[in-house]
Amino acid sequence: MQTEILNKTLQNRSINPTAMRLLVLDKLMNAEVALSLADLEIEMDQADRVTIYRTLKTFEENKLIHSIEDGTGSIKYALCESNCKCTPEFTHAHFHCTSCNQTYCLKNIHLPEINLPKNFEVEQSSFVLKGICDQCKA
């Protein structure tokens, strides 16, 4: 059943399912927080770092995942929602816990529309809140 869901998810974004892509997607789908390349490499100790990176880039190019620069110097990745087009108007806020170093998608908090000066064009936007998550606070 899980394999069917993984295959369908990849096919919906026009991504050819391979063993590595299925493994990486499974890890991202089951993660409660955004994951870095290093996180995935640790969880998939037999996998090649370059192959994981290429898989992440393929997912990002096909708008299956989005990248998050949370200020830690390590880019994190999280699944996009099924209707996401990864354009600025679909961008949501993120929360980075300064205690446990985890980054969470806040999918219900969307960035406001910003009216830029004439001839300015947004290519990427990010909004990261920093503080202590509920797990660390408890």
XYZ file of C-alpha atoms in Angstrom:
138
model
C 0.000 0.000 0.000
C 2.738 2.484 0.962
C 4.630 1.700 -2.263
C 1.499 2.513 -4.284
C 1.181 5.877 -2.551
C 4.871 6.658 -3.131
C 4.668 5.695 -6.821
C 1.492 7.733 -7.336
C 3.022 10.760 -5.595
C 6.046 10.658 -7.900
C 3.938 10.076 -11.009
C 1.684 13.036 -10.123
C 4.773 15.269 -10.382
C 6.053 13.538 -13.552
C 8.973 11.946 -11.700
C 10.114 8.498 -12.775
C 10.067 6.197 -9.711
C 13.460 4.666 -8.904
C 14.503 2.778 -5.804
C 16.377 5.799 -4.386
C 13.563 8.222 -5.152
C 11.080 5.954 -3.410
C 13.354 5.683 -0.351
C 13.943 9.439 -0.096
C 10.252 10.198 -0.601
C 9.327 7.689 2.095
C 11.724 9.379 4.557
C 10.319 12.842 3.732
C 6.700 11.666 3.966
C 7.269 10.140 7.389
C 9.245 13.060 8.798
C 7.525 15.512 11.115
C 10.225 18.119 10.488
C 12.189 19.344 7.492
C 15.268 17.217 6.753
C 18.710 18.208 5.535
C 20.890 16.237 3.148
C 22.973 15.199 6.176
C 19.840 13.999 8.006
C 18.874 11.818 5.055
C 22.413 10.553 4.672
C 22.429 9.416 8.332
C 19.048 7.712 7.992
C 20.095 6.021 4.746
C 23.631 5.009 5.675
C 24.120 2.789 2.615
C 23.090 5.503 0.149
C 25.497 7.704 -1.758
C 25.403 11.399 -0.771
C 25.500 12.577 -4.391
C 22.576 10.338 -5.345
C 20.495 11.630 -2.429
C 21.368 15.215 -3.409
C 20.387 14.627 -7.051
C 17.133 13.063 -5.888
C 16.362 16.117 -3.748
C 17.121 18.439 -6.668
C 14.847 16.403 -8.960
C 12.076 16.593 -6.365
C 12.585 20.336 -5.974
C 12.635 21.002 -9.723
C 9.352 19.109 -10.057
C 7.816 20.965 -7.095
C 7.403 17.886 -4.919
C 9.521 19.436 -2.139
C 10.658 22.904 -1.167
C 13.933 23.985 0.360
C 14.212 26.029 3.529
C 17.124 28.230 4.529
C 16.602 28.435 8.270
C 19.803 30.284 9.118
C 21.714 27.205 10.280
C 23.853 27.011 7.141
C 22.211 23.715 6.201
C 19.376 23.697 3.669
C 16.408 21.632 4.805
C 13.749 20.012 2.647
C 10.055 19.328 3.210
C 7.208 18.006 1.095
C 5.002 20.465 -0.700
C 1.259 20.233 -0.478
C -0.415 18.565 -3.461
C -1.652 21.874 -4.912
C 1.620 23.747 -4.336
C 3.319 25.425 -7.260
C 6.278 26.678 -5.179
C 5.667 30.251 -6.214
C 5.877 33.131 -3.730
C 2.096 33.243 -3.271
C 2.158 29.602 -2.100
C 4.979 30.201 0.373
C 4.273 29.503 4.018
C 6.201 30.346 7.154
C 8.660 28.036 8.896
C 9.681 27.683 12.532
C 13.219 26.813 13.573
C 13.741 25.604 17.140
C 16.967 27.031 18.525
C 17.100 24.281 21.136
C 16.691 21.038 19.144
C 17.668 22.557 15.756
C 14.522 21.197 14.047
C 12.669 23.156 11.379
C 8.895 22.884 10.986
C 6.596 23.957 8.154
C 3.806 26.238 9.349
C 1.482 25.459 6.437
C -1.395 27.510 7.832
C 0.660 30.710 7.970
C 1.072 32.072 4.443
C 3.243 35.020 3.588
C 1.376 38.238 2.840
C 1.223 39.644 -0.658
C 3.966 42.203 -1.132
C 3.694 44.922 -3.741
C 7.137 45.378 -5.194
C 8.339 48.423 -7.111
C 7.894 48.411 -10.868
C 10.118 45.907 -12.731
C 11.020 43.977 -9.565
C 10.323 40.243 -9.729
C 10.327 37.818 -6.790
C 12.133 34.561 -7.469
C 12.221 33.226 -3.921
C 10.809 34.171 -0.542
C 11.326 32.908 2.970
C 9.923 33.602 6.391
C 11.520 31.786 9.325
C 10.464 32.280 12.915
C 13.001 31.222 15.532
C 12.384 30.158 19.095
C 11.628 27.093 21.206
C 9.295 24.349 19.901
C 6.591 22.734 21.999
C 8.676 19.587 22.573
C 11.632 21.530 23.975
C 9.384 23.862 25.953
C 7.830 20.908 27.811
